[in-house]
């Protein structure tokens, strides 16, 4: 018996990187998956990829900042598969600028996608779950940048730290309905798996860029950066009945990054 057999999941932000890794991981455990993205190819190619692996999936183009589109996305998933049991709020805009450089328009868009998009998807999926009496699980994708101050990334750090307490507050609101809300914290992610998936989807492999100033692998205690499949395993656990007594919790899949004493370089 697969761990998510019979469950219907909505995963937002299904680029070949983390969103598809999580969507594929849920599907491998038996979940039916609605792959949701503002970029239609990301939604449809992810769904086709899951179907090609023997799963059941549907691609839906949707901007998570637009409430009417979010309502329509939830309604379509429900009409197609009968309801929603799992939501993974993964859509996000990465990167940014410092507090003095960040243009208001860019700040507003990043906050809208990273925070308001989570709110709207959670709101309408939770309403659907309550309406149908489904005991669901909602997973919010954060980042180690939500736990620490990173220079040159003001909108991202602010929005991701907001999601940590959004998760706790939503968990309290939804506890009486037996809907669990937890967050999952990824960190700097090994790019290889996402790039290979992009190639499998018929995309061109981007040229290798020169590394940044920091060698992240030397900084994490486990000496290896996580890949999307590692996040997928944690998302499957949080979504499954094995986590039935866990809500309002942040599960870090960060190779030990946040637990580390800050000046220690484990692999110099
Ligand atoms: N890549 C990393 O190293 C890393 C580290 C920590 C956390 N994260 C988090 O993981 C998540 C996925 O990251 P990724 O690296 O796969 O990024 P990505 O850019 O490959 O994927 C993000 C997806 O979100 C979609 N999206 C953006 N705006 C949207 C909107 N308004 N409505 C619907 N979809 C929208 C994009 O089209 C894209 O497909 C993000 O929330 C990110 O903050 C990533």
mmCIF file of C-alpha atoms and ligand atoms in Angstrom:
data_model
loop_
_atom_site.group_PDB
_atom_site.id
_atom_site.type_symbol
_atom_site.label_atom_id
_atom_site.label_comp_id
_atom_site.label_asym_id
_atom_site.label_seq_id
_atom_site.Cartn_x
_atom_site.Cartn_y
_atom_site.Cartn_z
ATOM 1 C CA UNK A 1 0.000 0.000 0.000
ATOM 2 C CA UNK A 2 1.422 3.356 -1.006
ATOM 3 C CA UNK A 3 1.377 6.047 1.645
ATOM 4 C CA UNK A 4 -0.802 8.563 -0.233
ATOM 5 C CA UNK A 5 -3.055 6.145 -2.093
ATOM 6 C CA UNK A 6 -6.465 7.705 -2.803
ATOM 7 C CA UNK A 7 -5.353 11.252 -1.900
ATOM 8 C CA UNK A 8 -5.574 14.268 -4.180
ATOM 9 C CA UNK A 9 -2.779 16.845 -3.992
ATOM 10 C CA UNK A 10 -2.382 20.368 -5.341
ATOM 11 C CA UNK A 11 1.246 21.448 -5.815
ATOM 12 C CA UNK A 12 1.985 25.036 -6.857
ATOM 13 C CA UNK A 13 5.058 26.220 -8.720
ATOM 14 C CA UNK A 14 5.862 23.055 -10.670
ATOM 15 C CA UNK A 15 9.037 24.055 -12.509
ATOM 16 C CA UNK A 16 11.415 21.140 -13.158
ATOM 17 C CA UNK A 17 13.204 21.973 -9.925
ATOM 18 C CA UNK A 18 11.640 21.678 -6.434
ATOM 19 C CA UNK A 19 7.920 21.795 -7.308
ATOM 20 C CA UNK A 20 8.177 18.953 -9.808
ATOM 21 C CA UNK A 21 10.411 16.995 -7.430
ATOM 22 C CA UNK A 22 7.726 17.217 -4.746
ATOM 23 C CA UNK A 23 4.822 16.609 -7.163
ATOM 24 C CA UNK A 24 6.599 13.517 -8.528
ATOM 25 C CA UNK A 25 7.363 12.271 -5.014
ATOM 26 C CA UNK A 26 3.701 12.589 -3.968
ATOM 27 C CA UNK A 27 2.593 10.826 -7.166
ATOM 28 C CA UNK A 28 5.098 8.002 -6.568
ATOM 29 C CA UNK A 29 3.326 7.410 -3.235
ATOM 30 C CA UNK A 30 -0.039 7.123 -4.963
ATOM 31 C CA UNK A 31 -1.392 10.689 -4.846
ATOM 32 C CA UNK A 32 -3.259 12.174 -7.791
ATOM 33 C CA UNK A 33 -1.653 15.570 -8.449
ATOM 34 C CA UNK A 34 -2.831 18.907 -9.824
ATOM 35 C CA UNK A 35 0.297 20.712 -11.030
ATOM 36 C CA UNK A 36 -0.288 24.463 -10.794
ATOM 37 C CA UNK A 37 1.884 27.215 -12.251
ATOM 38 C CA UNK A 38 1.553 30.718 -13.688
ATOM 39 C CA UNK A 39 3.735 29.487 -16.563
ATOM 40 C CA UNK A 40 1.434 27.047 -18.404
ATOM 41 C CA UNK A 41 4.315 24.841 -19.675
ATOM 42 C CA UNK A 42 5.486 24.256 -16.105
ATOM 43 C CA UNK A 43 2.005 23.055 -15.138
ATOM 44 C CA UNK A 44 1.394 20.883 -18.205
ATOM 45 C CA UNK A 45 4.882 19.433 -18.627
ATOM 46 C CA UNK A 46 4.987 18.440 -14.966
ATOM 47 C CA UNK A 47 1.607 16.707 -15.293
ATOM 48 C CA UNK A 48 2.732 14.940 -18.494
ATOM 49 C CA UNK A 49 5.947 13.834 -16.781
ATOM 50 C CA UNK A 50 3.980 12.329 -13.870
ATOM 51 C CA UNK A 51 1.599 10.584 -16.277
ATOM 52 C CA UNK A 52 4.617 9.224 -18.172
ATOM 53 C CA UNK A 53 5.755 7.598 -14.900
ATOM 54 C CA UNK A 54 2.374 5.900 -14.460
ATOM 55 C CA UNK A 55 0.770 8.514 -12.208
ATOM 56 C CA UNK A 56 -2.446 10.508 -12.471
ATOM 57 C CA UNK A 57 -2.010 14.272 -12.907
ATOM 58 C CA UNK A 58 -3.530 17.416 -14.339
ATOM 59 C CA UNK A 59 -1.790 20.664 -15.310
ATOM 60 C CA UNK A 60 -3.565 23.913 -14.381
ATOM 61 C CA UNK A 61 -2.318 27.381 -15.335
ATOM 62 C CA UNK A 62 -3.015 29.737 -12.428
ATOM 63 C CA UNK A 63 -1.523 32.875 -10.897
ATOM 64 C CA UNK A 64 -1.632 32.217 -7.141
ATOM 65 C CA UNK A 65 -1.898 35.958 -6.412
ATOM 66 C CA UNK A 66 -5.262 36.201 -8.208
ATOM 67 C CA UNK A 67 -8.111 35.050 -5.945
ATOM 68 C CA UNK A 68 -10.530 34.307 -8.807
ATOM 69 C CA UNK A 69 -7.906 32.122 -10.506
ATOM 70 C CA UNK A 70 -7.147 30.305 -7.263
ATOM 71 C CA UNK A 71 -10.860 29.617 -6.663
ATOM 72 C CA UNK A 72 -11.201 28.333 -10.242
ATOM 73 C CA UNK A 73 -8.105 26.131 -9.811
ATOM 74 C CA UNK A 74 -9.487 24.532 -6.635
ATOM 75 C CA UNK A 75 -12.928 24.109 -8.240
ATOM 76 C CA UNK A 76 -11.396 22.425 -11.292
ATOM 77 C CA UNK A 77 -9.324 20.037 -9.173
ATOM 78 C CA UNK A 78 -12.406 19.175 -7.158
ATOM 79 C CA UNK A 79 -14.571 18.705 -10.245
ATOM 80 C CA UNK A 80 -11.943 16.464 -11.847
ATOM 81 C CA UNK A 81 -10.834 14.377 -8.872
ATOM 82 C CA UNK A 82 -13.608 14.830 -6.295
ATOM 83 C CA UNK A 83 -11.778 17.031 -3.770
ATOM 84 C CA UNK A 84 -8.401 18.054 -2.353
ATOM 85 C CA UNK A 85 -6.570 16.339 0.548
ATOM 86 C CA UNK A 86 -3.072 17.828 0.253
ATOM 87 C CA UNK A 87 -1.790 21.288 -0.675
ATOM 88 C CA UNK A 88 1.893 22.073 -1.167
ATOM 89 C CA UNK A 89 2.407 25.840 -1.346
ATOM 90 C CA UNK A 90 5.672 25.884 -3.276
ATOM 91 C CA UNK A 91 5.277 28.708 -5.851
ATOM 92 C CA UNK A 92 7.680 31.520 -5.099
ATOM 93 C CA UNK A 93 9.935 34.189 -6.492
ATOM 94 C CA UNK A 94 13.558 33.747 -5.466
ATOM 95 C CA UNK A 95 16.323 36.316 -5.314
ATOM 96 C CA UNK A 96 16.230 40.043 -4.864
ATOM 97 C CA UNK A 97 18.141 43.096 -3.812
ATOM 98 C CA UNK A 98 19.165 44.926 -0.659
ATOM 99 C CA UNK A 99 16.780 47.102 1.348
ATOM 100 C CA UNK A 100 18.199 50.272 -0.244
ATOM 101 C CA UNK A 101 18.018 49.000 -3.820
ATOM 102 C CA UNK A 102 14.797 47.009 -3.953
ATOM 103 C CA UNK A 103 12.218 48.729 -6.213
ATOM 104 C CA UNK A 104 8.726 48.900 -4.664
ATOM 105 C CA UNK A 105 7.160 47.125 -7.637
ATOM 106 C CA UNK A 106 9.522 44.156 -7.315
ATOM 107 C CA UNK A 107 9.008 44.034 -3.526
ATOM 108 C CA UNK A 108 5.225 44.080 -3.975
ATOM 109 C CA UNK A 109 5.290 41.232 -6.505
ATOM 110 C CA UNK A 110 7.581 39.065 -4.377
ATOM 111 C CA UNK A 111 5.451 39.593 -1.271
ATOM 112 C CA UNK A 112 2.304 38.922 -3.329
ATOM 113 C CA UNK A 113 3.550 35.601 -4.716
ATOM 114 C CA UNK A 114 5.452 34.335 -1.672
ATOM 115 C CA UNK A 115 3.016 35.401 1.052
ATOM 116 C CA UNK A 116 -0.375 36.259 -0.458
ATOM 117 C CA UNK A 117 -0.238 33.303 -2.858
ATOM 118 C CA UNK A 118 0.216 30.954 0.128
ATOM 119 C CA UNK A 119 -2.665 32.660 1.916
ATOM 120 C CA UNK A 120 -5.064 32.425 -1.052
ATOM 121 C CA UNK A 121 -4.287 28.782 -1.875
ATOM 122 C CA UNK A 122 -4.530 27.807 1.794
ATOM 123 C CA UNK A 123 -7.818 29.729 2.178
ATOM 124 C CA UNK A 124 -9.585 28.112 -0.760
ATOM 125 C CA UNK A 125 -8.180 24.615 -0.379
ATOM 126 C CA UNK A 126 -9.051 24.683 3.345
ATOM 127 C CA UNK A 127 -12.601 25.845 2.538
ATOM 128 C CA UNK A 128 -12.968 22.938 0.124
ATOM 129 C CA UNK A 129 -11.616 20.483 2.717
ATOM 130 C CA UNK A 130 -13.983 21.778 5.425
ATOM 131 C CA UNK A 131 -16.907 21.759 3.008
ATOM 132 C CA UNK A 132 -16.294 18.072 2.289
ATOM 133 C CA UNK A 133 -15.212 17.093 5.802
ATOM 134 C CA UNK A 134 -11.768 16.039 4.575
ATOM 135 C CA UNK A 135 -8.913 15.864 7.118
ATOM 136 C CA UNK A 136 -6.262 17.457 4.952
ATOM 137 C CA UNK A 137 -2.604 18.393 5.162
ATOM 138 C CA UNK A 138 -1.082 21.659 3.981
ATOM 139 C CA UNK A 139 2.669 22.078 3.494
ATOM 140 C CA UNK A 140 4.257 25.515 3.139
ATOM 141 C CA UNK A 141 7.671 25.710 1.472
ATOM 142 C CA UNK A 142 9.929 28.145 3.317
ATOM 143 C CA UNK A 143 13.728 28.581 3.016
ATOM 144 C CA UNK A 144 16.693 28.853 5.349
ATOM 145 C CA UNK A 145 16.628 32.519 4.213
ATOM 146 C CA UNK A 146 13.405 32.776 6.247
ATOM 147 C CA UNK A 147 15.334 31.835 9.404
ATOM 148 C CA UNK A 148 18.318 34.144 8.935
ATOM 149 C CA UNK A 149 19.141 37.597 7.598
ATOM 150 C CA UNK A 150 20.712 37.334 4.164
ATOM 151 C CA UNK A 151 22.277 40.419 2.599
ATOM 152 C CA UNK A 152 20.879 41.502 -0.765
ATOM 153 C CA UNK A 153 17.628 39.551 -0.439
ATOM 154 C CA UNK A 154 15.230 41.722 1.563
ATOM 155 C CA UNK A 155 11.910 40.717 -0.021
ATOM 156 C CA UNK A 156 12.708 37.014 -0.056
ATOM 157 C CA UNK A 157 13.939 36.891 3.570
ATOM 158 C CA UNK A 158 10.950 38.923 4.764
ATOM 159 C CA UNK A 159 8.347 36.868 2.928
ATOM 160 C CA UNK A 160 9.843 33.513 3.858
ATOM 161 C CA UNK A 161 10.072 34.376 7.555
ATOM 162 C CA UNK A 162 6.453 35.541 7.369
ATOM 163 C CA UNK A 163 5.518 32.079 6.134
ATOM 164 C CA UNK A 164 6.903 30.464 9.290
ATOM 165 C CA UNK A 165 4.319 32.210 11.447
ATOM 166 C CA UNK A 166 1.642 32.066 8.763
ATOM 167 C CA UNK A 167 2.016 28.291 9.114
ATOM 168 C CA UNK A 168 1.551 28.346 12.891
ATOM 169 C CA UNK A 169 -1.427 30.726 12.751
ATOM 170 C CA UNK A 170 -3.154 28.798 9.945
ATOM 171 C CA UNK A 171 -2.494 25.571 11.877
ATOM 172 C CA UNK A 172 -4.367 27.057 14.851
ATOM 173 C CA UNK A 173 -7.278 28.249 12.660
ATOM 174 C CA UNK A 174 -7.655 24.857 11.017
ATOM 175 C CA UNK A 175 -6.962 22.528 13.960
ATOM 176 C CA UNK A 176 -10.644 22.217 14.836
ATOM 177 C CA UNK A 177 -11.253 20.910 11.321
ATOM 178 C CA UNK A 178 -8.414 18.361 11.662
ATOM 179 C CA UNK A 179 -6.522 20.089 8.856
ATOM 180 C CA UNK A 180 -2.797 20.121 9.606
ATOM 181 C CA UNK A 181 -0.521 22.946 8.428
ATOM 182 C CA UNK A 182 3.268 22.546 8.529
ATOM 183 C CA UNK A 183 6.199 24.157 6.811
ATOM 184 C CA UNK A 184 9.196 22.563 5.141
ATOM 185 C CA UNK A 185 12.469 24.454 5.026
ATOM 186 C CA UNK A 186 14.757 23.739 2.076
ATOM 187 C CA UNK A 187 18.143 25.360 1.681
ATOM 188 C CA UNK A 188 20.571 26.034 -1.188
ATOM 189 C CA UNK A 189 19.682 23.137 -3.444
ATOM 190 C CA UNK A 190 21.869 20.915 -5.617
ATOM 191 C CA UNK A 191 20.919 22.028 -9.136
ATOM 192 C CA UNK A 192 21.619 18.741 -10.942
ATOM 193 C CA UNK A 193 18.314 16.940 -10.400
ATOM 194 C CA UNK A 194 16.228 19.894 -11.593
ATOM 195 C CA UNK A 195 18.445 20.426 -14.641
ATOM 196 C CA UNK A 196 18.190 16.754 -15.597
ATOM 197 C CA UNK A 197 14.412 16.883 -15.208
ATOM 198 C CA UNK A 198 14.298 19.976 -17.447
ATOM 199 C CA UNK A 199 16.239 18.086 -20.122
ATOM 200 C CA UNK A 200 13.842 15.131 -19.765
ATOM 201 C CA UNK A 201 11.006 17.632 -20.399
ATOM 202 C CA UNK A 202 12.726 18.666 -23.655
ATOM 203 C CA UNK A 203 14.322 21.845 -22.321
ATOM 204 C CA UNK A 204 17.797 23.022 -23.083
ATOM 205 C CA UNK A 205 20.388 22.582 -20.345
ATOM 206 C CA UNK A 206 21.571 26.081 -19.362
ATOM 207 C CA UNK A 207 25.281 26.893 -19.704
ATOM 208 C CA UNK A 208 27.209 26.258 -16.507
ATOM 209 C CA UNK A 209 27.782 29.579 -14.756
ATOM 210 C CA UNK A 210 30.797 30.442 -12.636
ATOM 211 C CA UNK A 211 30.191 29.611 -8.959
ATOM 212 C CA UNK A 212 29.272 32.320 -6.478
ATOM 213 C CA UNK A 213 31.596 33.559 -3.776
ATOM 214 C CA UNK A 214 30.417 30.973 -1.261
ATOM 215 C CA UNK A 215 30.923 27.237 -1.604
ATOM 216 C CA UNK A 216 27.745 26.123 0.130
ATOM 217 C CA UNK A 217 28.792 22.470 0.319
ATOM 218 C CA UNK A 218 31.707 23.373 2.612
ATOM 219 C CA UNK A 219 29.315 25.217 4.913
ATOM 220 C CA UNK A 220 26.722 22.532 5.599
ATOM 221 C CA UNK A 221 27.431 19.890 8.255
ATOM 222 C CA UNK A 222 26.407 16.979 5.993
ATOM 223 C CA UNK A 223 28.820 18.186 3.295
ATOM 224 C CA UNK A 224 26.240 17.786 0.532
ATOM 225 C CA UNK A 225 23.401 20.024 -0.598
ATOM 226 C CA UNK A 226 19.883 18.584 -0.635
ATOM 227 C CA UNK A 227 18.124 17.774 -3.912
ATOM 228 C CA UNK A 228 14.394 18.110 -4.646
ATOM 229 C CA UNK A 229 13.888 14.374 -3.965
ATOM 230 C CA UNK A 230 14.990 14.917 -0.360
ATOM 231 C CA UNK A 231 12.304 17.595 0.069
ATOM 232 C CA UNK A 232 9.791 15.277 -1.586
ATOM 233 C CA UNK A 233 10.350 12.588 1.057
ATOM 234 C CA UNK A 234 9.730 15.114 3.831
ATOM 235 C CA UNK A 235 6.630 16.466 2.053
ATOM 236 C CA UNK A 236 5.265 12.921 1.673
ATOM 237 C CA UNK A 237 5.742 12.371 5.411
ATOM 238 C CA UNK A 238 4.013 15.645 6.384
ATOM 239 C CA UNK A 239 1.176 14.952 3.933
ATOM 240 C CA UNK A 240 0.679 11.364 5.080
ATOM 241 C CA UNK A 241 -1.288 9.985 8.009
ATOM 242 C CA UNK A 242 2.053 9.081 9.645
ATOM 243 C CA UNK A 243 2.222 12.783 10.611
ATOM 244 C CA UNK A 244 -1.334 12.846 11.976
ATOM 245 C CA UNK A 245 -0.286 14.450 15.307
ATOM 246 C CA UNK A 246 2.064 17.029 13.745
ATOM 247 C CA UNK A 247 0.801 20.539 13.057
ATOM 248 C CA UNK A 248 2.267 24.041 13.225
ATOM 249 C CA UNK A 249 5.751 22.539 12.850
ATOM 250 C CA UNK A 250 8.704 23.468 10.610
ATOM 251 C CA UNK A 251 10.613 20.493 9.196
ATOM 252 C CA UNK A 252 14.066 21.589 8.057
ATOM 253 C CA UNK A 253 15.647 19.594 5.238
ATOM 254 C CA UNK A 254 18.804 21.663 5.199
ATOM 255 C CA UNK A 255 21.730 19.263 5.756
ATOM 256 C CA UNK A 256 22.129 20.805 9.230
ATOM 257 C CA UNK A 257 22.570 24.407 8.042
ATOM 258 C CA UNK A 258 20.357 26.150 10.592
ATOM 259 C CA UNK A 259 21.460 24.032 13.569
ATOM 260 C CA UNK A 260 25.140 24.857 12.966
ATOM 261 C CA UNK A 261 27.162 27.150 15.226
ATOM 262 C CA UNK A 262 27.587 30.040 12.800
ATOM 263 C CA UNK A 263 31.402 30.471 12.606
ATOM 264 C CA UNK A 264 32.089 26.741 12.133
ATOM 265 C CA UNK A 265 33.082 25.690 8.610
ATOM 266 C CA UNK A 266 32.593 21.902 8.710
ATOM 267 C CA UNK A 267 34.400 21.077 5.436
ATOM 268 C CA UNK A 268 37.141 23.690 4.873
HETATM 269 N N1 LIG B 1 16.190 26.535 -5.158
HETATM 270 C C1 LIG B 1 16.580 26.719 -3.920
HETATM 271 O O1 LIG B 1 17.793 26.655 -3.636
HETATM 272 C C2 LIG B 1 15.583 26.990 -2.828
HETATM 273 C C3 LIG B 1 16.043 27.072 -1.507
HETATM 274 C C4 LIG B 1 15.145 27.281 -0.476
HETATM 275 C C5 LIG B 1 13.798 27.417 -0.764
HETATM 276 N N2 LIG B 1 13.355 27.348 -2.056
HETATM 277 C C6 LIG B 1 11.917 27.503 -2.307
HETATM 278 O O2 LIG B 1 11.417 26.392 -3.031
HETATM 279 C C7 LIG B 1 10.381 26.822 -3.902
HETATM 280 C C8 LIG B 1 10.692 26.376 -5.334
HETATM 281 O O3 LIG B 1 11.952 26.900 -5.714
HETATM 282 P P1 LIG B 1 12.658 26.531 -7.098
HETATM 283 O O4 LIG B 1 14.098 26.626 -6.894
HETATM 284 O O5 LIG B 1 12.095 25.272 -7.641
HETATM 285 O O6 LIG B 1 12.214 27.785 -7.978
HETATM 286 P P2 LIG B 1 11.689 27.905 -9.457
HETATM 287 O O7 LIG B 1 11.797 29.344 -9.840
HETATM 288 O O8 LIG B 1 12.310 26.868 -10.329
HETATM 289 O O9 LIG B 1 10.138 27.524 -9.282
HETATM 290 C C9 LIG B 1 9.189 28.429 -8.779
HETATM 291 C C10 LIG B 1 7.921 28.238 -9.584
HETATM 292 O O10 LIG B 1 6.906 29.115 -9.087
HETATM 293 C C11 LIG B 1 6.180 29.583 -10.195
HETATM 294 N N3 LIG B 1 5.476 30.824 -9.881
HETATM 295 C C12 LIG B 1 6.024 32.057 -9.702
HETATM 296 N N4 LIG B 1 5.051 32.960 -9.511
HETATM 297 C C13 LIG B 1 3.873 32.279 -9.547
HETATM 298 C C14 LIG B 1 2.526 32.684 -9.435
HETATM 299 N N5 LIG B 1 2.187 33.962 -9.243
HETATM 300 N N6 LIG B 1 1.561 31.735 -9.510
HETATM 301 C C15 LIG B 1 1.887 30.422 -9.730
HETATM 302 N N7 LIG B 1 3.159 29.999 -9.867
HETATM 303 C C16 LIG B 1 4.145 30.919 -9.777
HETATM 304 C C17 LIG B 1 7.244 29.793 -11.269
HETATM 305 O O11 LIG B 1 6.689 29.884 -12.561
HETATM 306 C C18 LIG B 1 8.109 28.564 -11.070
HETATM 307 O O12 LIG B 1 7.677 27.483 -11.862
HETATM 308 C C19 LIG B 1 10.260 28.332 -3.744
HETATM 309 O O13 LIG B 1 9.220 28.623 -2.834
HETATM 310 C C20 LIG B 1 11.596 28.716 -3.172
HETATM 311 O O14 LIG B 1 11.546 29.884 -2.425
HETATM 312 C C21 LIG B 1 14.220 27.142 -3.092
#
